[in-house]
Amino acid sequence: MTTMVDVARQAGVSVATVSHVLNETRPVRPDTRAAVLKAIDELGYTHNTLARSLVTARTRSIGLAVSAISNPYFTEILQGVEAGALEAGYSLLIADPHDDPAHEQKVVRLLHERRVDGMIVAPSAEPAGMVDYLTRRKVPAVFLDRLVGDAYDQVCAENTAPVRQLVEHLAGLGHTRIGLVAGLPGLSTTTERVQGYREGLRARGLPFAPELLAGGNSEAEGAQDATRHLLAAPEPPTAIITANNAMTIGTLRALRDLGRDVPRDIALVCFDDFSWADLFAPRLTAISQPSKEIGAAAVRLLLERLEEPDRPPRTLRLPCTYVHRDSCGCTGAGHRPTHPVPPPERPGLS
């Protein structure tokens, strides 16, 4: 088995220098560093990170607890987290809490028992038990996508202003009965997107009609039921907003089953863009979230927390982009991303 001594002999340096290159414990001249890395590559040396963790009490690993990893939105977040972690020399341990509070506590505990240096978590709708676990054990953590109070570092997209923009766009096309298929109750994303929906109605002088707000529980099956419920109303909506991409799929299925053509019979716009949204007929008008940037920002916040454990918590909100296609009913809209939807001023957020 190749050792550090072998690497040092091959590179013509001391064992201490090899250690400094591997562990980044002291600056090393670029030419010396290059010689060490070349020797490592030629000899096929593998660094014993476990032994180092016993000395430093750091494993250089991050726990990631994100539900619905099959969801394109969370898949892109995962890509952002992975890229940021690898760039910083960290590995990832990934678990799916399934948006279930009890399972969420279990996977967070299991990740902690694997001695990760910190965690990135997309909280469930009832995260109190998980937050209590992290707090009592002083585990460095960052919450992403869904916000939980202000005691932890957090990063998410702006939710309110983009949904308001969708409502105002539909109202500008003449729609006065605009339905919303909302997400799982208890999630901050659901609360803020409903808020944006109501703000958009108010801005256009339209009354809020409770029968036009239906819960899709952030999943396709729930959205199918919610869409059928909306269209069964005595005065059904002429336009529908779906509050995430999974619910967009469910709504499209329901509209197909009911024989409703988009946008001829009903307009459809959605929160969450995905790579194949412009392959539908018609192509979907959508709000695009900066998914990979959210993941990368979560890693940066966590690494900063590890370096400065006592600094005040921060909440980062990243702007979304409005992607104007055809499903809203605009003739010849094509695929036109507009400027990012700016977040409103929020005291106390940075």
PDB file of N, CA and C in Angstrom, residues 9 23 35 70 83 89-90 113 126 136 183 189 194 218-219 229 236 238 253 301 321:
ATOM      1  N   ARG A   9       8.874  10.831  -0.997  1.00  0.00           N
ATOM      2  CA  ARG A   9      10.105  10.417  -1.689  1.00  0.00           C
ATOM      3  C   ARG A   9       9.989  10.678  -3.195  1.00  0.00           C
ATOM      4  N   ASN A  23      -3.994  18.245   3.626  1.00  0.00           N
ATOM      5  CA  ASN A  23      -4.912  18.729   4.658  1.00  0.00           C
ATOM      6  C   ASN A  23      -5.124  20.236   4.630  1.00  0.00           C
ATOM      7  N   ALA A  35       4.082  19.252  -7.621  1.00  0.00           N
ATOM      8  CA  ALA A  35       4.923  18.049  -7.581  1.00  0.00           C
ATOM      9  C   ALA A  35       4.303  16.981  -6.687  1.00  0.00           C
ATOM     10  N   SER A  70     -36.577  12.668  -6.402  1.00  0.00           N
ATOM     11  CA  SER A  70     -36.954  12.454  -7.800  1.00  0.00           C
ATOM     12  C   SER A  70     -37.574  13.701  -8.427  1.00  0.00           C
ATOM     13  N   ALA A  83     -22.068  20.246  -6.064  1.00  0.00           N
ATOM     14  CA  ALA A  83     -20.982  21.010  -6.680  1.00  0.00           C
ATOM     15  C   ALA A  83     -20.282  21.881  -5.647  1.00  0.00           C
ATOM     16  N   GLY A  89     -14.160  20.489  -0.936  1.00  0.00           N
ATOM     17  CA  GLY A  89     -13.511  19.293  -0.421  1.00  0.00           C
ATOM     18  C   GLY A  89     -14.342  18.498   0.559  1.00  0.00           C
ATOM     19  N   TYR A  90     -15.674  18.616   0.464  1.00  0.00           N
ATOM     20  CA  TYR A  90     -16.575  17.879   1.354  1.00  0.00           C
ATOM     21  C   TYR A  90     -17.325  16.803   0.576  1.00  0.00           C
ATOM     22  N   GLU A 113     -25.391  10.871  13.623  1.00  0.00           N
ATOM     23  CA  GLU A 113     -24.608   9.755  14.154  1.00  0.00           C
ATOM     24  C   GLU A 113     -23.481   9.351  13.211  1.00  0.00           C
ATOM     25  N   GLU A 126     -44.041  20.092   9.632  1.00  0.00           N
ATOM     26  CA  GLU A 126     -44.041  20.075  11.100  1.00  0.00           C
ATOM     27  C   GLU A 126     -42.623  19.772  11.582  1.00  0.00           C
ATOM     28  N   ARG A 136     -30.671  21.196  20.508  1.00  0.00           N
ATOM     29  CA  ARG A 136     -30.152  20.634  21.753  1.00  0.00           C
ATOM     30  C   ARG A 136     -28.753  20.069  21.580  1.00  0.00           C
ATOM     31  N   GLY A 183     -49.942  24.361  -2.162  1.00  0.00           N
ATOM     32  CA  GLY A 183     -49.135  23.266  -1.658  1.00  0.00           C
ATOM     33  C   GLY A 183     -49.558  22.766  -0.291  1.00  0.00           C
ATOM     34  N   THR A 189     -43.343  27.863   1.963  1.00  0.00           N
ATOM     35  CA  THR A 189     -43.559  28.094   0.539  1.00  0.00           C
ATOM     36  C   THR A 189     -45.045  28.193   0.220  1.00  0.00           C
ATOM     37  N   VAL A 194     -49.546  31.550  -1.391  1.00  0.00           N
ATOM     38  CA  VAL A 194     -50.945  31.958  -1.215  1.00  0.00           C
ATOM     39  C   VAL A 194     -51.014  33.463  -0.965  1.00  0.00           C
ATOM     40  N   SER A 218     -48.937  19.592  -2.480  1.00  0.00           N
ATOM     41  CA  SER A 218     -47.608  19.580  -3.099  1.00  0.00           C
ATOM     42  C   SER A 218     -47.312  18.311  -3.895  1.00  0.00           C
ATOM     43  N   GLU A 219     -48.348  17.589  -4.328  1.00  0.00           N
ATOM     44  CA  GLU A 219     -48.131  16.336  -5.051  1.00  0.00           C
ATOM     45  C   GLU A 219     -49.100  16.242  -6.233  1.00  0.00           C
ATOM     46  N   HIS A 229     -61.991  19.622  -8.241  1.00  0.00           N
ATOM     47  CA  HIS A 229     -62.817  20.388  -7.301  1.00  0.00           C
ATOM     48  C   HIS A 229     -63.033  21.813  -7.808  1.00  0.00           C
ATOM     49  N   PRO A 236     -66.675  28.127 -12.249  1.00  0.00           N
ATOM     50  CA  PRO A 236     -65.307  27.612 -12.231  1.00  0.00           C
ATOM     51  C   PRO A 236     -64.311  28.658 -12.728  1.00  0.00           C
ATOM     52  N   THR A 238     -61.404  30.413 -14.979  1.00  0.00           N
ATOM     53  CA  THR A 238     -61.014  30.406 -16.385  1.00  0.00           C
ATOM     54  C   THR A 238     -59.491  30.325 -16.530  1.00  0.00           C
ATOM     55  N   ARG A 253     -53.063  16.439 -15.913  1.00  0.00           N
ATOM     56  CA  ARG A 253     -53.763  15.157 -16.045  1.00  0.00           C
ATOM     57  C   ARG A 253     -55.263  15.342 -15.862  1.00  0.00           C
ATOM     58  N   LEU A 301     -23.342  28.997   3.163  1.00  0.00           N
ATOM     59  CA  LEU A 301     -23.797  29.397   4.494  1.00  0.00           C
ATOM     60  C   LEU A 301     -23.320  28.412   5.559  1.00  0.00           C
ATOM     61  N   THR A 321     -37.237  33.868 -11.995  1.00  0.00           N
ATOM     62  CA  THR A 321     -37.366  34.413 -13.345  1.00  0.00           C
ATOM     63  C   THR A 321     -38.711  34.000 -13.934  1.00  0.00           C
TER      64      THR A 321
END
